Short mmCIF file of C-alpha atoms in Angstrom, two decimals:
data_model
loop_
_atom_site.label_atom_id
_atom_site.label_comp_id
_atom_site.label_asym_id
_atom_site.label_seq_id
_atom_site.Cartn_x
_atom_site.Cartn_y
_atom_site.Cartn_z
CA UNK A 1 26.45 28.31 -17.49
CA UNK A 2 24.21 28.16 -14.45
CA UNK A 3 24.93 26.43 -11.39
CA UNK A 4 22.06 26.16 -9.11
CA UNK A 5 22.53 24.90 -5.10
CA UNK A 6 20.19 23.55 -2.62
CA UNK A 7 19.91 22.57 0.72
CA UNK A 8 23.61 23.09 3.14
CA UNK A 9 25.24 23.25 -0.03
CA UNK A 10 23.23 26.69 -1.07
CA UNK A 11 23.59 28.08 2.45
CA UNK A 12 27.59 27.33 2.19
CA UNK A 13 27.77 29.21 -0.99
CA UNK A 14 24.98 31.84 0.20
CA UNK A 15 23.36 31.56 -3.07
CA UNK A 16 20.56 29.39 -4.36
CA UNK A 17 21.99 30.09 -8.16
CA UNK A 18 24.66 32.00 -9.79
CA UNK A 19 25.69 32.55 -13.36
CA UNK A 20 29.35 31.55 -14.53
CA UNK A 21 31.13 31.42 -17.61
CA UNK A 22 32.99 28.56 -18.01
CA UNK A 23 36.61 28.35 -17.60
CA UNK A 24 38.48 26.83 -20.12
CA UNK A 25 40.49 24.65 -18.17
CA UNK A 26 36.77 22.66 -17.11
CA UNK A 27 35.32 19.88 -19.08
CA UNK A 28 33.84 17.74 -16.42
CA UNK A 29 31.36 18.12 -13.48
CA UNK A 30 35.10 17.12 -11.11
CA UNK A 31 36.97 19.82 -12.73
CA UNK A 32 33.99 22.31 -12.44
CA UNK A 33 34.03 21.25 -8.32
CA UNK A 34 37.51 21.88 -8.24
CA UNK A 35 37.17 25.55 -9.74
CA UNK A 36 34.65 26.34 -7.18
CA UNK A 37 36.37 25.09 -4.31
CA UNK A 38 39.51 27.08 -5.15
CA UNK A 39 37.29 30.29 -4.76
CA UNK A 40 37.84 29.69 -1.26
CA UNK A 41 35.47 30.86 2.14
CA UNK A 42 32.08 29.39 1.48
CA UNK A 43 32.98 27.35 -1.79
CA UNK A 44 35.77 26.30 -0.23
CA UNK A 45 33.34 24.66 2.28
CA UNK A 46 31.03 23.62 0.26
CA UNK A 47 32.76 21.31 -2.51
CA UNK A 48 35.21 20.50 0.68
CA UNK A 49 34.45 16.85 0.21
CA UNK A 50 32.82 15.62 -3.51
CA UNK A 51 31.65 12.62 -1.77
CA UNK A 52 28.99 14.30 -0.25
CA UNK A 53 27.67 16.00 -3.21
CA UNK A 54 25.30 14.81 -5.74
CA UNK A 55 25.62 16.72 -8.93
CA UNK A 56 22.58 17.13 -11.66
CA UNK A 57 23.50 18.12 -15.15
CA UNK A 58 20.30 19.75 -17.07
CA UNK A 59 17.85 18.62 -14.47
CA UNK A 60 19.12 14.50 -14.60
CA UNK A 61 21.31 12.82 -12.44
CA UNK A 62 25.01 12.98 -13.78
CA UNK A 63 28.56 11.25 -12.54
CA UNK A 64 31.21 13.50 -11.53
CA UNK A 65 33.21 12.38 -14.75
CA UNK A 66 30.37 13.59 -16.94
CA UNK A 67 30.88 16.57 -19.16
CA UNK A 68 29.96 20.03 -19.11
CA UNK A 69 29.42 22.78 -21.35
CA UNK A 70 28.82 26.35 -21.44
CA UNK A 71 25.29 26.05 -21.57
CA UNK A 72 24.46 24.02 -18.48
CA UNK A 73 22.48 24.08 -15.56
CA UNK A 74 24.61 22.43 -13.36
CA UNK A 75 23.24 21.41 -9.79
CA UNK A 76 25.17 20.69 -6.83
CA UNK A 77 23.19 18.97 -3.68
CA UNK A 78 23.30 16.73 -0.65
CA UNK A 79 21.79 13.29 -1.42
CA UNK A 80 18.41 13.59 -1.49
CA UNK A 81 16.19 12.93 1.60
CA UNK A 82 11.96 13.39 0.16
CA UNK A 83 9.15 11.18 0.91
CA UNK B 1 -2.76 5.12 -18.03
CA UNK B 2 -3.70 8.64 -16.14
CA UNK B 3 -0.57 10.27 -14.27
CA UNK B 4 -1.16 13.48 -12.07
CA UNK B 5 2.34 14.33 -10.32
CA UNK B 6 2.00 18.05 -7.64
CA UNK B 7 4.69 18.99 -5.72
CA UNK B 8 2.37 21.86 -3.34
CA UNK B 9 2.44 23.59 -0.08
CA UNK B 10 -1.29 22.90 0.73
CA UNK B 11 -2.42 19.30 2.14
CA UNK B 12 -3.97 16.45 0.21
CA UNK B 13 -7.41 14.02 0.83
CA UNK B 14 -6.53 10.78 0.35
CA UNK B 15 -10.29 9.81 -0.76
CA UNK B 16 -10.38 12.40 -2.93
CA UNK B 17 -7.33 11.36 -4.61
CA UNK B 18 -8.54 7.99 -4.85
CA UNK B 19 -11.58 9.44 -6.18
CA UNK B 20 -10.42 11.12 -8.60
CA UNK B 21 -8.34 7.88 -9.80
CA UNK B 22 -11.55 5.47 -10.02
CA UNK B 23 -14.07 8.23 -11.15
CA UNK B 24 -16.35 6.95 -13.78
CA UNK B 25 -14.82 3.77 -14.70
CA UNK B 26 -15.16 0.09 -13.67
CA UNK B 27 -11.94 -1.41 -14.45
CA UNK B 28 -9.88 -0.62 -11.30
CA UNK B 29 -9.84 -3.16 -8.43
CA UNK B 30 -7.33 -2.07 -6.40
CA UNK B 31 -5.96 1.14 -5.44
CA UNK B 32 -3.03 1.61 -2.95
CA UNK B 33 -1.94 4.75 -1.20
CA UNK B 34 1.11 5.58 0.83
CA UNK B 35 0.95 8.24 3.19
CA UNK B 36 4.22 9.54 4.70
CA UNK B 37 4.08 12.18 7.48
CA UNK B 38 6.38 14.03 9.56
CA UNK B 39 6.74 11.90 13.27
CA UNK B 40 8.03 14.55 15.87
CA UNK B 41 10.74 11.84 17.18
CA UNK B 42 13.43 13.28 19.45
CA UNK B 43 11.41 16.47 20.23
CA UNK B 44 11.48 17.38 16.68
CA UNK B 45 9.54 20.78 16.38
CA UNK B 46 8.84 20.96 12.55
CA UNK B 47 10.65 20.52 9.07
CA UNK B 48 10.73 21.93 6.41
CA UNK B 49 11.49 20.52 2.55
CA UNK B 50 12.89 22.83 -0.46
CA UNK B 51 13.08 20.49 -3.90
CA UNK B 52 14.60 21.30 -7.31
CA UNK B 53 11.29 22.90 -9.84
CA UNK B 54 11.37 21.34 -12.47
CA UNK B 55 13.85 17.92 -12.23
CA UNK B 56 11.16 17.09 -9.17
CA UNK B 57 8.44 16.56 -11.53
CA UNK B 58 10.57 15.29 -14.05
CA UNK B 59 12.42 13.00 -11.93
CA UNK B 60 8.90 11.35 -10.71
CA UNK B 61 7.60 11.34 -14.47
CA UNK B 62 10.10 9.38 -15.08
CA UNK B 63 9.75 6.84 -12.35
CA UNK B 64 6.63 6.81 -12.98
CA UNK B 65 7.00 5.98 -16.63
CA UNK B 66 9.43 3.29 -15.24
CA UNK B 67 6.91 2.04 -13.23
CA UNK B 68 4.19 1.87 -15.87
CA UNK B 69 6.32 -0.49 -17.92
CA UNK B 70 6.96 -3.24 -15.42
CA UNK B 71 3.34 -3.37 -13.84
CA UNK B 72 -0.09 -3.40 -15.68
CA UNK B 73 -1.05 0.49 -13.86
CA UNK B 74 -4.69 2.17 -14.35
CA UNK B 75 -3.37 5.09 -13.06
CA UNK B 76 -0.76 6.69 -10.93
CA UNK B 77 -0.85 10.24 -8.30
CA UNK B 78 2.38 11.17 -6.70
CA UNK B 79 2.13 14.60 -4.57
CA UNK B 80 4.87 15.89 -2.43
CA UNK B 81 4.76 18.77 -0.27
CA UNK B 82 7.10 21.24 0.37
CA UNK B 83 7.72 24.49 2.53
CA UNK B 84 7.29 23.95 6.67
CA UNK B 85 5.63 20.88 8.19
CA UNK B 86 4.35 20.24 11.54
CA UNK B 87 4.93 17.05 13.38
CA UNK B 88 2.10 14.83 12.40
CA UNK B 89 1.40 16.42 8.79
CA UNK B 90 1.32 14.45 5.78
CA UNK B 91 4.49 14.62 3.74
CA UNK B 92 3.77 12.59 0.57
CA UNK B 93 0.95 10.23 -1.29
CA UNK B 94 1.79 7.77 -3.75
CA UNK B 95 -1.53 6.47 -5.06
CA UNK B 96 -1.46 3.66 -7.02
CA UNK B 97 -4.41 1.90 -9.29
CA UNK B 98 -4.56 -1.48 -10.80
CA UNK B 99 -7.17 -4.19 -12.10
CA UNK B 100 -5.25 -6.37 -9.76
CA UNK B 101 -3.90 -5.85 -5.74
CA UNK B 102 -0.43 -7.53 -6.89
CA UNK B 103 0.75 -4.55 -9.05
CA UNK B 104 -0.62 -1.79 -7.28
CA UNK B 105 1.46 -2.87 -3.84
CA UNK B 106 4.18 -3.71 -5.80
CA UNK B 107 4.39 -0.44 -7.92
CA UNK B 108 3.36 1.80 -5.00
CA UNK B 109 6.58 0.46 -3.02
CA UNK B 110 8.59 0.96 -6.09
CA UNK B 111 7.83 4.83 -6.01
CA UNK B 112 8.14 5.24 -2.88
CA UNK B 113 11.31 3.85 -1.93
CA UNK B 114 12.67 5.87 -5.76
CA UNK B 115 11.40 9.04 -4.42
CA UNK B 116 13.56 8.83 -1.43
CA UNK B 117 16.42 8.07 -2.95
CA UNK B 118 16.18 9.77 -6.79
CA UNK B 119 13.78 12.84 -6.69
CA UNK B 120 15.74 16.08 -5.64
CA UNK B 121 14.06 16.66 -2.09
CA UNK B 122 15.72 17.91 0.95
CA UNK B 123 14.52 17.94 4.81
CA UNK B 124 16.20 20.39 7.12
CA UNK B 125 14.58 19.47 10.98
CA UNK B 126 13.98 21.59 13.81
CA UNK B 127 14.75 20.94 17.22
CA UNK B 128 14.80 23.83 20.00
CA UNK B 129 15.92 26.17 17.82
CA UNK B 130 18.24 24.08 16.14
CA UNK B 131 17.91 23.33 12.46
CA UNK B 132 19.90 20.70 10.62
CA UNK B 133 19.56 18.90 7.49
CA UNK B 134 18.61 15.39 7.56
CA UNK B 135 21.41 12.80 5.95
CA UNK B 136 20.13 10.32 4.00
CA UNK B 137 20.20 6.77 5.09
CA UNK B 138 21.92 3.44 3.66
CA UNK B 139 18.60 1.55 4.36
CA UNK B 140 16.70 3.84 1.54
CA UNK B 141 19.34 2.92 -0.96
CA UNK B 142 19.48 -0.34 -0.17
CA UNK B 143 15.46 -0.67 -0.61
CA UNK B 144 15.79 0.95 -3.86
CA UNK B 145 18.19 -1.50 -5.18
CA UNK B 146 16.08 -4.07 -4.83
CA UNK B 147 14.67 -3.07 -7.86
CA UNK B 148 17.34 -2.99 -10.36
CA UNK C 1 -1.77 -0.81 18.76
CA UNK C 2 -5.45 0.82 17.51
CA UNK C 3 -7.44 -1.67 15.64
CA UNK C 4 -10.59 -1.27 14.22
CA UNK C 5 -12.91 -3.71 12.24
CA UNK C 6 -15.58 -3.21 10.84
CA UNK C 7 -18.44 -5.39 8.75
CA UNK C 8 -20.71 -3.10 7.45
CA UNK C 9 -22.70 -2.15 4.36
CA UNK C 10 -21.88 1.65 4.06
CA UNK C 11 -19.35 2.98 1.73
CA UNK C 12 -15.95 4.11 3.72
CA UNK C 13 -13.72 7.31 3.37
CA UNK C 14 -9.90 6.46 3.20
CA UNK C 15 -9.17 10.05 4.22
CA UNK C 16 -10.86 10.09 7.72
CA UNK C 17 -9.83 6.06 8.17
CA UNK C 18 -5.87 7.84 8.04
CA UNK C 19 -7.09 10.66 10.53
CA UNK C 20 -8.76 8.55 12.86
CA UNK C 21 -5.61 6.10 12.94
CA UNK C 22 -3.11 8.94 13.10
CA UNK C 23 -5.13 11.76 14.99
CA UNK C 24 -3.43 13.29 17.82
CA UNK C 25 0.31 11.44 17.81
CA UNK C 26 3.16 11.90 15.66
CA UNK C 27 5.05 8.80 16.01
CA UNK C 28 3.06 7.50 12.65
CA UNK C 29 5.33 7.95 9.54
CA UNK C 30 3.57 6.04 7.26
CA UNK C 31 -0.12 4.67 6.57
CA UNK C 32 -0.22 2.48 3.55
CA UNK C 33 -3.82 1.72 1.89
CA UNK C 34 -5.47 -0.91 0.35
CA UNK C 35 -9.00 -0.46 -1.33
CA UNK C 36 -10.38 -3.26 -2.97
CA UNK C 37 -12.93 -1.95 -6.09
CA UNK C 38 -15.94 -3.76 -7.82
CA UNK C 39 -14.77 -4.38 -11.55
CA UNK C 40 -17.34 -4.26 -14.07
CA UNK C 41 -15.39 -7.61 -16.14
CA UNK C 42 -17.52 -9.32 -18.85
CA UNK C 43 -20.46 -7.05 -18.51
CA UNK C 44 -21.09 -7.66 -14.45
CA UNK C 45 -24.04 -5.37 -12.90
CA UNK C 46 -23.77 -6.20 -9.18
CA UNK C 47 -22.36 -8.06 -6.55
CA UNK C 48 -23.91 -9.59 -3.64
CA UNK C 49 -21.48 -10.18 -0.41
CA UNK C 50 -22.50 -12.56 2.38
CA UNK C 51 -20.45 -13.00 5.35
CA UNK C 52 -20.70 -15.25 8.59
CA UNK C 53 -20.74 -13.25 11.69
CA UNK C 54 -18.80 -13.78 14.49
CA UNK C 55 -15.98 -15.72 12.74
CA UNK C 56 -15.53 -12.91 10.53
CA UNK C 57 -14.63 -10.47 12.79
CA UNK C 58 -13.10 -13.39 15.11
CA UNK C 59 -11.08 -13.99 12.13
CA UNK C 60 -10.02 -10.70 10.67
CA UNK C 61 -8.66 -10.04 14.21
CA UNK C 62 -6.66 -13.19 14.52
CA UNK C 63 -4.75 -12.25 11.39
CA UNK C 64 -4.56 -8.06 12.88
CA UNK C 65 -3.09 -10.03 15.68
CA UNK C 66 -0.30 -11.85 13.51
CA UNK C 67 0.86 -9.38 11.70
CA UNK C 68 1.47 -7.31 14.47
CA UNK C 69 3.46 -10.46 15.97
CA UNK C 70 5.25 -9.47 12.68
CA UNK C 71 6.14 -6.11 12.11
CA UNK C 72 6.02 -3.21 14.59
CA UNK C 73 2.77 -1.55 14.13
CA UNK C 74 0.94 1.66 15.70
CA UNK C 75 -2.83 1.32 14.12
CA UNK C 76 -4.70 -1.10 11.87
CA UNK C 77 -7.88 -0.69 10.23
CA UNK C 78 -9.87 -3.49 8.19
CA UNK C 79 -13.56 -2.62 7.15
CA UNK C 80 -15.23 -5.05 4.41
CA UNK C 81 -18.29 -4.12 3.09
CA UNK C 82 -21.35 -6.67 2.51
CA UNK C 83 -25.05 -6.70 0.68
CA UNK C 84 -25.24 -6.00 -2.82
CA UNK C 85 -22.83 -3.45 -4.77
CA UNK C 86 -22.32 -1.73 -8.10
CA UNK C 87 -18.86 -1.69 -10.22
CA UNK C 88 -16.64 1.02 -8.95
CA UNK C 89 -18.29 0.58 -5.39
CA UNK C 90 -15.89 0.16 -2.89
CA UNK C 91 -15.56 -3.34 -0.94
CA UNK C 92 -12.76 -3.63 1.11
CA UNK C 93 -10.05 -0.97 3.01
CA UNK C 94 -7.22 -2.31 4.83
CA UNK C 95 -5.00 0.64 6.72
CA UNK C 96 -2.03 0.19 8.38
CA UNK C 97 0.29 2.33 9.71
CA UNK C 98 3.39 2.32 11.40
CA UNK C 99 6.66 4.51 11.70
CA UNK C 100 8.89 3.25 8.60
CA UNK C 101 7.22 2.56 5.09
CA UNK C 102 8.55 -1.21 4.50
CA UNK C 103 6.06 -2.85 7.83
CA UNK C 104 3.44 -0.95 6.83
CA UNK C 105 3.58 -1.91 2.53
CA UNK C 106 3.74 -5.70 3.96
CA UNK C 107 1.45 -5.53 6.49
CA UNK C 108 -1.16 -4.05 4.20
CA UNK C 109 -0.37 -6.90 1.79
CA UNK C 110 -0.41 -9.57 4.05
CA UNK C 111 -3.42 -8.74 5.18
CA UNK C 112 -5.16 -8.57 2.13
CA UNK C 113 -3.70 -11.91 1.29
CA UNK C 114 -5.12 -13.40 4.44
CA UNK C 115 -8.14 -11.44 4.01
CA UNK C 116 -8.58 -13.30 0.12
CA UNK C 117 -8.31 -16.48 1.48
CA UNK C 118 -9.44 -16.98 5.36
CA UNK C 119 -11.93 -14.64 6.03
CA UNK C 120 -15.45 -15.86 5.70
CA UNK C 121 -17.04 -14.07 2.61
CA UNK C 122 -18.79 -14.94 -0.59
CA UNK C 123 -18.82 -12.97 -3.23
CA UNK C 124 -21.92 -13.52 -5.87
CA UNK C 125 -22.18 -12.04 -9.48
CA UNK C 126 -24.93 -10.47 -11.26
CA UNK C 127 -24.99 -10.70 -15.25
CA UNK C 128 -27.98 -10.15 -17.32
CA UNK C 129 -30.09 -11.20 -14.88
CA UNK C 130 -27.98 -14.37 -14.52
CA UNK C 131 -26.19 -14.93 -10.94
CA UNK C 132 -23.01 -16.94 -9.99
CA UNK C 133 -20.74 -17.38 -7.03
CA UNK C 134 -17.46 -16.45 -7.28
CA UNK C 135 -14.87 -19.07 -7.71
CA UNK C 136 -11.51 -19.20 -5.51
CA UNK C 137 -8.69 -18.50 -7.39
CA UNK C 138 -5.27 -20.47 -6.70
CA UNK C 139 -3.80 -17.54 -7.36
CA UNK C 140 -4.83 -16.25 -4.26
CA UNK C 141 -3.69 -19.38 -2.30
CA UNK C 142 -0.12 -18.89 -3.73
CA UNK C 143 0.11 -15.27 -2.95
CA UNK C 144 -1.33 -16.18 0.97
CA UNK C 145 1.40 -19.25 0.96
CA UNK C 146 4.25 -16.39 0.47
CA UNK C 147 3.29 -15.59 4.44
CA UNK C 148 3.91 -19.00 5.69
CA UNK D 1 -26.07 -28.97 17.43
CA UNK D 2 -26.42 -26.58 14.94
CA UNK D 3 -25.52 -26.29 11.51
CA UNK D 4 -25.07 -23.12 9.23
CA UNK D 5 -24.69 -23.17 5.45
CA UNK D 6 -23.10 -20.01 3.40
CA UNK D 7 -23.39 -19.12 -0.62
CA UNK D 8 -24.36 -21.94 -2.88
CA UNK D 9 -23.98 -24.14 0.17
CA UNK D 10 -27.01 -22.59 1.96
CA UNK D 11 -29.11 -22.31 -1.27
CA UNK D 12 -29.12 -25.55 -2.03
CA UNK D 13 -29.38 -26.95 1.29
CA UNK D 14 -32.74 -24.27 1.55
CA UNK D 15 -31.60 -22.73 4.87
CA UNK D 16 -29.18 -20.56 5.93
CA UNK D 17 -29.27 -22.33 9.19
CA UNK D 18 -30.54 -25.66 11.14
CA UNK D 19 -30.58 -27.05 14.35
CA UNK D 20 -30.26 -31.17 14.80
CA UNK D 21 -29.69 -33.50 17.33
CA UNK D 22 -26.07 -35.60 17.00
CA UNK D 23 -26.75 -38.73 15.25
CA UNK D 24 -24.77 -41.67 17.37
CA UNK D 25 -22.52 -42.70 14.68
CA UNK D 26 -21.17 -39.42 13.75
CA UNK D 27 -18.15 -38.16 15.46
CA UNK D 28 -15.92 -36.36 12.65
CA UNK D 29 -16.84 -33.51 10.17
CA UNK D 30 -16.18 -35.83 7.15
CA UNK D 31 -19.17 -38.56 8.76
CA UNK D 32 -21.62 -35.53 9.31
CA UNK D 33 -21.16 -34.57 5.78
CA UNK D 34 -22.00 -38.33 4.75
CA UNK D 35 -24.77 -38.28 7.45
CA UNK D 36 -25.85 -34.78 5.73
CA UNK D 37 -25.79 -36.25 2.30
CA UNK D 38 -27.65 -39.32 2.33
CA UNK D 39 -30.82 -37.10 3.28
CA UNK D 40 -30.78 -36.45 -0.89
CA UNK D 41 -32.51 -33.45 -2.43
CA UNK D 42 -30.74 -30.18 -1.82
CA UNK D 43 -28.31 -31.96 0.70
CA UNK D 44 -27.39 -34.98 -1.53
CA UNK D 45 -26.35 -31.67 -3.95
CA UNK D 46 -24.58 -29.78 -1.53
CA UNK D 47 -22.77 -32.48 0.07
CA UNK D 48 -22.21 -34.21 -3.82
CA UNK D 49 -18.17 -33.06 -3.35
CA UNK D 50 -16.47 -32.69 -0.04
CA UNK D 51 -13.28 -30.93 -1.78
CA UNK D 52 -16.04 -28.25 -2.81
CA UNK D 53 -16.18 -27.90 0.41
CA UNK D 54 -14.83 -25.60 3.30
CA UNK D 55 -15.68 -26.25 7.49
CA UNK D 56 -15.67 -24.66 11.06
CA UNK D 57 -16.40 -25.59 13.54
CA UNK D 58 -17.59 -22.78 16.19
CA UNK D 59 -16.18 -20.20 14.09
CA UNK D 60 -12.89 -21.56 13.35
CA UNK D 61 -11.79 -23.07 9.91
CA UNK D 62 -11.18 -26.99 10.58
CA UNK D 63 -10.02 -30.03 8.90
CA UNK D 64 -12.15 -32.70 7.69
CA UNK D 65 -11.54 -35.28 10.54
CA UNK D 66 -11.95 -32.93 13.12
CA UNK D 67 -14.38 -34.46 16.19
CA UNK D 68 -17.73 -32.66 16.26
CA UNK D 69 -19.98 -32.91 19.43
CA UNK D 70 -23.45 -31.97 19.91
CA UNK D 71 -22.23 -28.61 21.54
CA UNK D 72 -20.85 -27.33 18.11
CA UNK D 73 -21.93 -24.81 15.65
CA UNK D 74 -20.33 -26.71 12.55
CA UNK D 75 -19.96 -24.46 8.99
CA UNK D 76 -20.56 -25.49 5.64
CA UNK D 77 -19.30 -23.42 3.00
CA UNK D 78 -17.55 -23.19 -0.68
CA UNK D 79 -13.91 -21.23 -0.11
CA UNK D 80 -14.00 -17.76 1.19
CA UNK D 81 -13.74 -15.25 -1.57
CA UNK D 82 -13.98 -11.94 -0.37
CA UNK D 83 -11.27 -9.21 -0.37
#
């Protein structure tokens, strides 16, 4: 899958994408968080608190409950501040 | 209906854009534009906006779209800028046209306050030095939920 | 608050109405637009606008002065066009801006709605050869009665 | 005083402007439209309906019973449609 980060949330992880596979044990976009923030340091940081994230599945808005598969782009993000 | 949607570095002429909108046809009576620029409030020193390629322009399509279907529209143009703004630049246009000044006010509000609060832009603000990114504000949400 | 009004028969440019209303400050973060078109409808050639000078202008500026009783406004521009004009000419541009989005989308509207329905002009249609004046439309009324 | 006439008003009336002298008995907008009237011919036409009808009185929309005095520039016009 590919997870792609933007704004504090990229700088946190130091990367503005990354390619994963996708560990068995995650179905959803909550369980995906979860696997991420047990990588620890940045990650850790990062996903520290879900409420602040905004999560895009495939380039659309998704709910933390919503599923994900292997051949994602999944998006992590601050809420959005444009125009 | 004609839809032009540009997320660019480079600046934007509002008359032009209108222009280009009206341009050999007589139907349109009313075109609206919003303009948002950067205001350099509490010494702000420049910002600068990164988006997501690709869901940005999708994102506004479909707003767009959205929009389209609940107001009789002649034609839409949304550009956003991105990279690093100086206080005072423009930010954003939302032009909207219409045979009648009802929809296009009503349909160029609708964008705008969607685009702050749906399309997948981010401001980071500098200040002496400092950077930080800006949080988004309860007051956007609340003026897009006027339109559910 | 900047305010310019002008009566005039020259066409306008939206893009250097923004500049000259947000030139050289940076407390502006949005300018919303209003420009009123010439429809072609049911084969009209021309239009023909007469206005009363003096109250115009008199007029115009009591209702600039109103809505910036209303909502907290850094520039206004209102320029209305008059003599005779083809479909797709431009008649009207109402500018305001301000620092959030929501006073300067209902400024802009209420002025236009004041504009439709106070401000002395007369608009008068050419069709084959055939003139007509313009008829008020209740329509207009209702939307200006939202203000009250 | 002096009386100016816009749109259909002023073309049937013949002039987009007049000057006359305060007849005795009129005192009220509504009594110099009767007094305006009764002259027939392009008056009697433009003065056939008083809800056709829009006033001011030196430049400043007013009712119909408004008091007019000889100092006045009164208005006759068919609603404002511009915009």
């Amino acid at each position: 899958m590919t997870l792609v980060y933007f704004a504090w949330v990229r700088q946190k992880v130091g990367a503005g994408e990354e390619r994963i596979a996708l560990p068995a044990e995650v179905t959803t976009v909550a369980e995906l968080a979860a696997f991420l923030r047990a990588k620890g340091g940045g990650y850790a940081e990062a996903f520290a608190d879900d409420k602040r994230l905004r999560v895009a599945i495939n380039q659309e808005h998704a709910g933390w409950d919503a599923p994900v598969t292997d051949a994602d782009e999944i998006a992590f993000f601050p809420p959005v501040t444009g125009g | 209906m004609t839809t032009r949607i540009s997320i660019q570095t480079h600046d934007f002429d509002v008359n032009a854009e209108i222009a280009a909108l009206t341009e050999g046809r007589s139907d349109i009576g009313a075109v609206v534009t919003f303009s948002g620029l950067v205001r350099g409030d509490d010494s702000l020193t420049a910002m600068t906006l990164e988006h997501y390629p690709g869901m940005t322009e999708r994102e506004i399509a479909a707003h767009v779209a959205e929009a389209e279907g609940r107001w009789p529209l002649l034609g839409v143009t949304v550009i956003h800028r991105v990279g690093r703004l100086l206080p005072g630049a423009r930010i954003v246009l939302v032009a909207v046209a219409s045979s009648h000044r009802g929809a296009a006010f009503a349909a160029a509000e609708f964008l705008m306050d969607y685009l702050k609060t749906r399309a997948p832009f981010w401001k980071e603000e500098e200040r002496a030095g400092d950077t930080r990114w800006v949080e988004a504000r309860a007051s956007d949400d609340d003026a897009a939920k006027r339109w559910r």
